[in-house]
Amino acid sequence: MPSELRVDKVSSTTSPYDPVFSTTGGALSHRNMIDNGAMAIAQRWTTNADRHGDDYIVDRWKTEMTNEDQLRVTIGQSGTAPNDQGFVNSLYVSVDSGDAESAIAADEYVKIVTYLEGLDCQRLRYGTSNAQTTTLSFWVRAKLAGTYAVSLYQTDGNQSIGGTYTINAADTWEKKSLTFAGNTVNTIADDNTKGIQVQFTLMAGSNYTATSNTSWGANNSHAAGKMAHGHTAAWGTSDTHDFYITGVQWELGSVATPFEHRSHAEYLAKCQRYCELLVEGDDQGLGIALEYNNGSSLFVQVWFRTAKRSDQYSITAMGSGNYLRARRTNNIGATADGTFHNRSTGGMLMYVQSASDVGIDGGAAWIETNAPSAKIFVDDDF
């Protein structure tokens, strides 16, 4: 005999979401505060070798390294990922052959970080009695098993909190989660500056492991003693060491819900607020330029697909030799590097110093790239 069960409401005692997350298998959109947590977008490069110091890896993620001696690493986007969990990309850091650190000094560290704008942190309600508990979850794989540290650093108030997780088996994807109390003391400015820094430590000297960080407290800086308390893995001391991470999700509540997969287009648009690849490769057009000063100068307005975080972005242009050219009637009228000015969050004016005989004031020319290695992107990340 058929039967029916009807309820008025289903709720959870451990998650702030209603209905219970497990009935949706990852709905409840935009609960993940991390951009590009699936490591799907890599506009700058997909691999970059012989790196040390601070350097961006995939979009919104960077390595920060200090006082390293021999250590050099390759960073980038990898196809090594927990495919059975719906991931096809990961971020990776691997020690270059022959470039391992001989010993970890007290003042050395290596970490992977991402920053969140204050504008995107207001749901945390930090600085109030109702500061929200949050949970950070991720998939990780490394050659070196052991205990690794994770921490949150809040710029406003100079506060931090952290915890550790254990990689149990080498070369094996494992899911980890950590839960953090909310900061009831310090508010996060509602602006486009750094709100929260999420950082995964790979290597840490004793200067960065000395102080307990299980509750929010003054940190002196994001790289002081609270950064990696409890971290013991001696990552970076062998050129076999690597580290892969993907599926990073930071959300409200004390439960790690299923990873929130979004469309590639949405990932890209989010990342373009901070970095936008304008052109790459040969014969790629930037737009129509008008001539000024009797044809000796060319100006082209470049509009961005996504408005930038501020108008203080940098412009990175790569390419061998002169990587831009101006065309008219199928002839090369000018070949020169470009400079950029009159910036706004929505676009910029590009200036090209032209060659002779390209026309008169007000004449038009088409500006395009002039080398297979040409690549121009604007960068307004932290």
Short mmCIF file of C-alpha atoms in Angstrom, two decimals:
data_model
loop_
_atom_site.label_atom_id
_atom_site.label_comp_id
_atom_site.label_asym_id
_atom_site.label_seq_id
_atom_site.Cartn_x
_atom_site.Cartn_y
_atom_site.Cartn_z
CA MET A 1 0.00 0.00 0.00
CA PRO A 2 1.49 3.37 -0.96
CA SER A 3 2.52 5.68 1.87
CA GLU A 4 3.57 9.27 2.15
CA LEU A 5 5.66 11.21 4.64
CA ARG A 6 5.14 14.97 4.81
CA VAL A 7 7.10 17.43 6.95
CA ASP A 8 6.81 21.18 7.38
CA LYS A 9 10.53 21.88 7.73
CA VAL A 10 13.91 20.14 7.69
CA SER A 11 16.77 21.88 9.45
CA SER A 12 20.25 21.10 10.77
CA THR A 13 21.66 21.56 14.23
CA THR A 14 25.22 21.74 12.92
CA SER A 15 24.98 23.87 9.80
CA PRO A 16 23.65 27.44 9.38
CA TYR A 17 21.95 26.43 6.14
CA ASP A 18 18.35 25.43 5.71
CA PRO A 19 17.40 23.02 4.21
CA VAL A 20 20.09 20.54 5.26
CA PHE A 21 22.98 20.72 2.82
CA SER A 22 23.21 16.97 2.28
CA THR A 23 19.82 16.86 0.59
CA THR A 24 21.07 19.19 -2.12
CA GLY A 25 24.52 17.73 -2.73
CA GLY A 26 26.12 21.15 -3.14
CA ALA A 27 23.36 23.65 -3.89
CA LEU A 28 22.90 26.78 -1.71
CA SER A 29 24.96 28.85 -4.10
CA HIS A 30 27.84 31.18 -3.27
CA ARG A 31 28.46 29.84 0.21
CA ASN A 32 32.14 29.35 -0.74
CA MET A 33 34.05 32.55 -0.02
CA ILE A 34 37.18 31.37 -1.90
CA ASP A 35 37.71 32.42 -5.51
CA ASN A 36 39.09 29.78 -7.89
CA GLY A 37 39.10 27.08 -5.22
CA ALA A 38 39.06 24.41 -7.94
CA MET A 39 42.20 25.96 -9.48
CA ALA A 40 40.48 26.14 -12.87
CA ILE A 41 41.75 29.59 -13.96
CA ALA A 42 45.42 30.27 -14.74
CA GLN A 43 45.67 33.43 -16.85
CA ARG A 44 49.28 34.36 -16.08
CA TRP A 45 50.89 30.97 -16.79
CA THR A 46 50.26 27.28 -16.27
CA THR A 47 53.80 26.50 -15.15
CA ASN A 48 56.72 28.61 -13.93
CA ALA A 49 60.07 27.08 -12.96
CA ASP A 50 63.03 28.20 -10.83
CA ARG A 51 60.91 30.41 -8.59
CA HIS A 52 61.67 31.80 -5.14
CA GLY A 53 60.15 34.65 -3.18
CA ASP A 54 56.56 35.78 -3.79
CA ASP A 55 54.92 34.69 -7.02
CA TYR A 56 51.40 34.09 -8.31
CA ILE A 57 50.54 30.51 -9.28
CA VAL A 58 46.99 30.11 -10.56
CA ASP A 59 44.62 33.08 -10.32
CA ARG A 60 44.04 34.42 -6.78
CA TRP A 61 46.73 32.12 -5.33
CA LYS A 62 50.40 32.84 -4.74
CA THR A 63 53.49 31.44 -3.07
CA GLU A 64 55.18 33.51 -0.39
CA MET A 65 58.73 32.49 0.53
CA THR A 66 61.24 34.23 2.75
CA ASN A 67 64.94 33.84 3.56
CA GLU A 68 65.24 30.59 1.61
CA ASP A 69 68.80 29.71 0.63
CA GLN A 70 69.08 26.88 -1.89
CA LEU A 71 65.35 26.32 -2.39
CA ARG A 72 63.92 26.86 -5.85
CA VAL A 73 60.50 25.59 -6.90
CA THR A 74 58.27 25.10 -9.91
CA ILE A 75 54.72 26.33 -9.48
CA GLY A 76 51.64 26.10 -11.63
CA GLN A 77 48.38 24.45 -12.55
CA SER A 78 48.31 20.66 -12.74
CA GLY A 79 46.00 18.05 -14.21
CA THR A 80 46.77 15.86 -11.22
CA ALA A 81 43.53 16.06 -9.24
CA PRO A 82 40.96 13.92 -7.41
CA ASN A 83 38.93 13.29 -10.55
CA ASP A 84 36.46 11.04 -8.77
CA GLN A 85 35.42 14.10 -6.73
CA GLY A 86 34.75 16.26 -9.80
CA PHE A 87 38.10 18.11 -9.94
CA VAL A 88 40.30 18.26 -13.02
CA ASN A 89 42.88 20.83 -11.88
CA SER A 90 45.02 21.51 -8.85
CA LEU A 91 47.64 24.02 -7.78
CA TYR A 92 51.07 22.51 -7.33
CA VAL A 93 54.45 23.47 -5.89
CA SER A 94 57.40 21.13 -6.47
CA VAL A 95 61.05 21.43 -5.48
CA ASP A 96 63.36 21.78 -8.48
CA SER A 97 65.95 19.06 -8.99
CA GLY A 98 69.10 19.85 -7.04
CA ASP A 99 67.52 22.90 -5.38
CA ALA A 100 66.23 21.57 -2.06
CA GLU A 101 66.87 23.53 1.13
CA SER A 102 69.79 21.98 3.03
CA ALA A 103 68.27 22.86 6.43
CA ILE A 104 65.28 24.89 7.59
CA ALA A 105 66.48 27.96 9.48
CA ALA A 106 64.37 29.67 12.12
CA ASP A 107 63.53 32.61 9.81
CA GLU A 108 62.47 30.63 6.71
CA TYR A 109 59.01 29.78 5.46
CA VAL A 110 57.11 28.72 2.37
CA LYS A 111 53.34 29.12 2.18
CA ILE A 112 50.48 29.26 -0.31
CA VAL A 113 48.10 32.18 0.24
CA THR A 114 44.93 33.76 -1.08
CA TYR A 115 43.41 37.09 -0.06
CA LEU A 116 39.77 38.12 0.36
CA GLU A 117 38.61 41.71 -0.02
CA GLY A 118 36.94 43.33 2.95
CA LEU A 119 33.89 43.86 0.74
CA ASP A 120 33.47 40.08 0.55
CA CYS A 121 33.99 39.41 4.26
CA GLN A 122 31.03 41.18 5.82
CA ARG A 123 28.98 37.99 6.17
CA LEU A 124 31.52 36.93 8.83
CA ARG A 125 30.16 39.60 11.23
CA TYR A 126 33.61 39.93 12.79
CA GLY A 127 33.92 42.54 15.49
CA THR A 128 30.46 41.73 16.86
CA SER A 129 29.15 39.34 19.50
CA ASN A 130 27.64 37.35 16.61
CA ALA A 131 30.95 36.68 14.81
CA GLN A 132 30.47 33.58 12.70
CA THR A 133 32.16 30.21 13.05
CA THR A 134 33.65 29.10 9.73
CA THR A 135 34.96 25.87 8.21
CA LEU A 136 37.80 25.51 5.73
CA SER A 137 37.92 22.31 3.67
CA PHE A 138 40.21 21.18 0.85
CA TRP A 139 41.75 18.22 -0.98
CA VAL A 140 45.51 17.83 -0.59
CA ARG A 141 48.28 15.52 -1.77
CA ALA A 142 52.02 15.61 -1.06
CA LYS A 143 55.13 13.50 -1.34
CA LEU A 144 55.95 14.20 2.32
CA ALA A 145 53.45 12.94 4.89
CA GLY A 146 53.28 14.80 8.19
CA THR A 147 51.65 17.66 10.07
CA TYR A 148 51.02 20.93 8.20
CA ALA A 149 49.63 24.25 9.42
CA VAL A 150 46.80 26.46 8.14
CA SER A 151 45.95 29.92 9.44
CA LEU A 152 43.67 32.90 8.88
CA TYR A 153 45.10 36.38 9.21
CA GLN A 154 42.89 39.45 9.59
CA THR A 155 44.59 42.67 8.49
CA ASP A 156 42.26 44.99 10.43
CA GLY A 157 43.31 44.47 14.02
CA ASN A 158 46.35 42.37 13.10
CA GLN A 159 44.77 39.17 14.41
CA SER A 160 45.20 35.52 13.48
CA ILE A 161 43.95 32.05 14.26
CA GLY A 162 45.11 28.67 13.02
CA GLY A 163 45.21 24.92 13.20
CA THR A 164 46.90 21.85 11.75
CA TYR A 165 46.03 18.82 9.64
CA THR A 166 47.90 15.61 8.92
CA ILE A 167 48.78 14.17 5.53
CA ASN A 168 48.62 10.49 6.40
CA ALA A 169 49.96 8.87 3.23
CA ALA A 170 52.34 10.11 0.55
CA ASP A 171 51.04 10.71 -2.98
CA THR A 172 47.43 10.20 -1.93
CA TRP A 173 44.52 12.61 -2.23
CA GLU A 174 42.97 13.26 1.18
CA LYS A 175 40.19 15.63 2.18
CA LYS A 176 40.79 17.84 5.22
CA SER A 177 38.69 20.35 7.13
CA LEU A 178 39.31 22.77 9.98
CA THR A 179 36.80 24.88 11.91
CA PHE A 180 37.62 28.35 13.24
CA ALA A 181 35.83 30.52 15.79
CA GLY A 182 34.75 34.00 14.72
CA ASN A 183 36.69 37.11 15.74
CA THR A 184 34.43 39.05 18.14
CA VAL A 185 36.94 41.87 18.72
CA ASN A 186 37.97 43.38 15.39
CA THR A 187 35.74 44.42 12.49
CA ILE A 188 36.77 44.07 8.85
CA ALA A 189 36.69 47.29 6.84
CA ASP A 190 33.96 47.27 4.17
CA ASP A 191 36.29 48.25 1.34
CA ASN A 192 38.54 46.80 -1.37
CA THR A 193 41.59 46.31 0.86
CA LYS A 194 42.75 43.01 2.37
CA GLY A 195 40.14 41.55 4.67
CA ILE A 196 41.26 37.98 5.38
CA GLN A 197 44.34 36.09 4.26
CA VAL A 198 44.02 32.28 4.10
CA GLN A 199 47.42 30.62 4.21
CA PHE A 200 48.66 27.04 3.89
CA THR A 201 52.16 26.52 5.27
CA LEU A 202 54.50 24.12 3.48
CA MET A 203 57.73 24.93 5.34
CA ALA A 204 58.23 26.85 8.57
CA GLY A 205 61.20 27.65 10.78
CA SER A 206 60.86 27.94 14.54
CA ASN A 207 60.18 31.70 14.39
CA TYR A 208 56.78 30.90 12.92
CA THR A 209 55.74 27.96 15.09
CA ALA A 210 56.41 29.28 18.58
CA THR A 211 53.03 30.69 19.67
CA SER A 212 49.69 28.92 20.12
CA ASN A 213 47.08 30.10 17.62
CA THR A 214 43.97 28.15 18.59
CA SER A 215 42.11 31.41 19.33
CA TRP A 216 42.18 34.86 17.77
CA GLY A 217 45.03 37.02 19.03
CA ALA A 218 47.57 39.66 18.11
CA ASN A 219 50.04 38.39 15.57
CA ASN A 220 52.48 41.29 15.02
CA SER A 221 52.25 40.36 11.33
CA HIS A 222 50.86 37.53 9.25
CA ALA A 223 54.31 35.94 9.33
CA ALA A 224 54.94 35.96 13.09
CA GLY A 225 54.95 33.10 15.63
CA LYS A 226 51.25 32.27 15.26
CA MET A 227 51.46 31.64 11.52
CA ALA A 228 52.35 27.93 11.63
CA HIS A 229 52.00 26.74 15.22
CA GLY A 230 52.11 22.94 15.30
CA HIS A 231 53.68 22.59 11.84
CA THR A 232 56.37 19.90 11.85
CA ALA A 233 56.66 18.70 8.22
CA ALA A 234 60.15 19.44 6.87
CA TRP A 235 58.84 20.13 3.38
CA GLY A 236 61.38 21.50 0.90
CA THR A 237 64.41 19.60 2.19
CA SER A 238 64.30 17.06 -0.64
CA ASP A 239 63.96 17.60 -4.37
CA THR A 240 61.34 14.85 -4.42
CA HIS A 241 58.95 17.02 -2.41
CA ASP A 242 55.80 18.33 -4.03
CA PHE A 243 52.45 19.65 -2.84
CA TYR A 244 49.05 19.66 -4.59
CA ILE A 245 45.85 21.31 -3.41
CA THR A 246 42.37 21.83 -4.86
CA GLY A 247 38.72 22.00 -3.84
CA VAL A 248 39.37 24.76 -1.32
CA GLN A 249 36.15 25.97 0.32
CA TRP A 250 35.69 28.40 3.21
CA GLU A 251 32.14 28.79 4.47
CA LEU A 252 29.98 29.72 7.41
CA GLY A 253 29.22 27.05 9.97
CA SER A 254 30.99 24.17 11.66
CA VAL A 255 30.36 21.61 8.89
CA ALA A 256 32.28 21.16 5.64
CA THR A 257 29.55 20.96 3.00
CA PRO A 258 30.14 19.46 -0.49
CA PHE A 259 32.33 21.65 -2.69
CA GLU A 260 30.41 24.31 -4.59
CA HIS A 261 31.22 23.79 -8.27
CA ARG A 262 30.44 26.84 -10.40
CA SER A 263 30.61 27.45 -14.14
CA HIS A 264 33.96 28.20 -15.77
CA ALA A 265 32.56 31.55 -16.94
CA GLU A 266 31.76 32.59 -13.38
CA TYR A 267 35.18 31.52 -12.11
CA LEU A 268 36.82 33.54 -14.89
CA ALA A 269 34.78 36.69 -14.28
CA LYS A 270 35.58 36.57 -10.55
CA CYS A 271 39.28 36.23 -11.28
CA GLN A 272 39.26 39.00 -13.91
CA ARG A 273 38.47 41.55 -11.19
CA TYR A 274 42.05 41.00 -10.06
CA CYS A 275 43.85 39.86 -13.20
CA GLU A 276 42.74 39.99 -16.83
CA LEU A 277 44.57 38.56 -19.81
CA LEU A 278 44.00 41.04 -22.64
CA VAL A 279 45.81 39.35 -25.52
CA GLU A 280 48.10 36.38 -26.04
CA GLY A 281 49.92 35.16 -29.15
CA ASP A 282 50.57 36.70 -32.55
CA ASP A 283 48.12 38.81 -34.61
CA GLN A 284 45.77 39.40 -31.68
CA GLY A 285 43.93 42.71 -31.87
CA LEU A 286 43.74 45.32 -29.11
CA GLY A 287 41.58 47.79 -31.02
CA ILE A 288 41.54 50.79 -33.33
CA ALA A 289 44.00 53.61 -32.57
CA LEU A 290 43.83 57.26 -33.58
CA GLU A 291 46.93 59.17 -34.57
CA TYR A 292 48.17 62.26 -32.80
CA ASN A 293 51.00 64.74 -33.35
CA ASN A 294 51.14 64.37 -37.13
CA GLY A 295 51.14 60.61 -37.08
CA SER A 296 54.03 60.08 -34.68
CA SER A 297 51.85 58.79 -31.85
CA LEU A 298 48.99 56.33 -31.67
CA PHE A 299 46.42 55.99 -28.89
CA VAL A 300 43.98 53.11 -28.44
CA GLN A 301 41.31 52.79 -25.76
CA VAL A 302 41.30 49.32 -24.18
CA TRP A 303 38.14 48.33 -22.29
CA PHE A 304 38.22 45.59 -19.70
CA ARG A 305 35.77 42.69 -19.67
CA THR A 306 35.46 43.03 -15.88
CA ALA A 307 35.95 46.16 -13.78
CA LYS A 308 39.11 46.00 -11.71
CA ARG A 309 39.40 46.15 -7.91
CA SER A 310 40.98 49.63 -8.19
CA ASP A 311 42.65 51.91 -10.73
CA GLN A 312 46.12 51.14 -9.34
CA TYR A 313 46.68 47.96 -11.33
CA SER A 314 49.95 47.09 -12.99
CA ILE A 315 50.31 46.15 -16.63
CA THR A 316 52.52 43.22 -17.54
CA ALA A 317 53.59 42.91 -21.16
CA MET A 318 55.71 40.03 -22.34
CA GLY A 319 57.12 39.23 -25.73
CA SER A 320 60.34 39.13 -27.69
CA GLY A 321 61.42 42.39 -29.27
CA ASN A 322 58.69 44.78 -30.34
CA TYR A 323 55.51 42.91 -29.56
CA LEU A 324 52.95 45.41 -30.93
CA ARG A 325 52.35 46.75 -34.41
CA ALA A 326 50.00 49.15 -36.16
CA ARG A 327 48.43 48.28 -39.51
CA ARG A 328 46.76 50.30 -42.24
CA THR A 329 45.72 48.92 -45.66
CA ASN A 330 47.47 45.65 -44.81
CA ASN A 331 50.85 47.32 -44.34
CA ILE A 332 52.78 47.61 -41.11
CA GLY A 333 52.73 51.29 -40.29
CA ALA A 334 54.44 51.16 -36.90
CA THR A 335 56.20 48.67 -34.70
CA ALA A 336 56.88 49.52 -31.07
CA ASP A 337 56.31 48.60 -27.45
CA GLY A 338 53.22 50.03 -25.77
CA THR A 339 52.88 52.14 -22.65
CA PHE A 340 49.72 52.64 -20.66
CA HIS A 341 48.15 55.56 -18.82
CA ASN A 342 44.86 57.32 -18.01
CA ARG A 343 43.69 54.27 -16.11
CA SER A 344 40.25 53.62 -14.69
CA THR A 345 38.69 50.51 -13.19
CA GLY A 346 36.91 49.95 -16.51
CA GLY A 347 39.75 50.44 -18.97
CA MET A 348 42.90 52.28 -19.96
CA LEU A 349 44.40 54.33 -22.76
CA MET A 350 47.35 52.68 -24.47
CA TYR A 351 50.04 54.70 -26.19
CA VAL A 352 52.18 53.31 -29.01
CA GLN A 353 55.19 55.24 -30.25
CA SER A 354 54.80 54.91 -33.99
CA ALA A 355 57.23 54.84 -36.86
CA SER A 356 57.15 57.42 -39.61
CA ASP A 357 54.68 57.66 -42.47
CA VAL A 358 51.64 56.31 -40.68
CA GLY A 359 49.36 59.21 -41.48
CA ILE A 360 48.16 62.51 -40.08
CA ASP A 361 46.29 63.63 -36.97
CA GLY A 362 43.04 61.75 -36.57
CA GLY A 363 44.01 58.90 -38.87
CA ALA A 364 43.14 55.40 -37.74
CA ALA A 365 45.23 52.26 -37.46
CA TRP A 366 44.66 48.76 -36.14
CA ILE A 367 46.83 47.73 -33.17
CA GLU A 368 47.72 44.05 -32.84
CA THR A 369 50.40 41.83 -31.36
CA ASN A 370 53.53 41.14 -33.35
CA ALA A 371 55.08 38.03 -31.75
CA PRO A 372 53.94 34.51 -30.84
CA SER A 373 55.30 35.14 -27.33
CA ALA A 374 53.30 38.35 -26.85
CA LYS A 375 51.14 38.46 -23.74
CA ILE A 376 49.55 41.45 -22.04
CA PHE A 377 47.59 41.33 -18.80
CA VAL A 378 46.52 43.79 -16.12
CA ASP A 379 47.08 42.81 -12.51
CA ASP A 380 45.29 44.28 -9.50
CA ASP A 381 45.66 41.40 -7.06
CA PHE A 382 47.10 41.90 -3.60
#
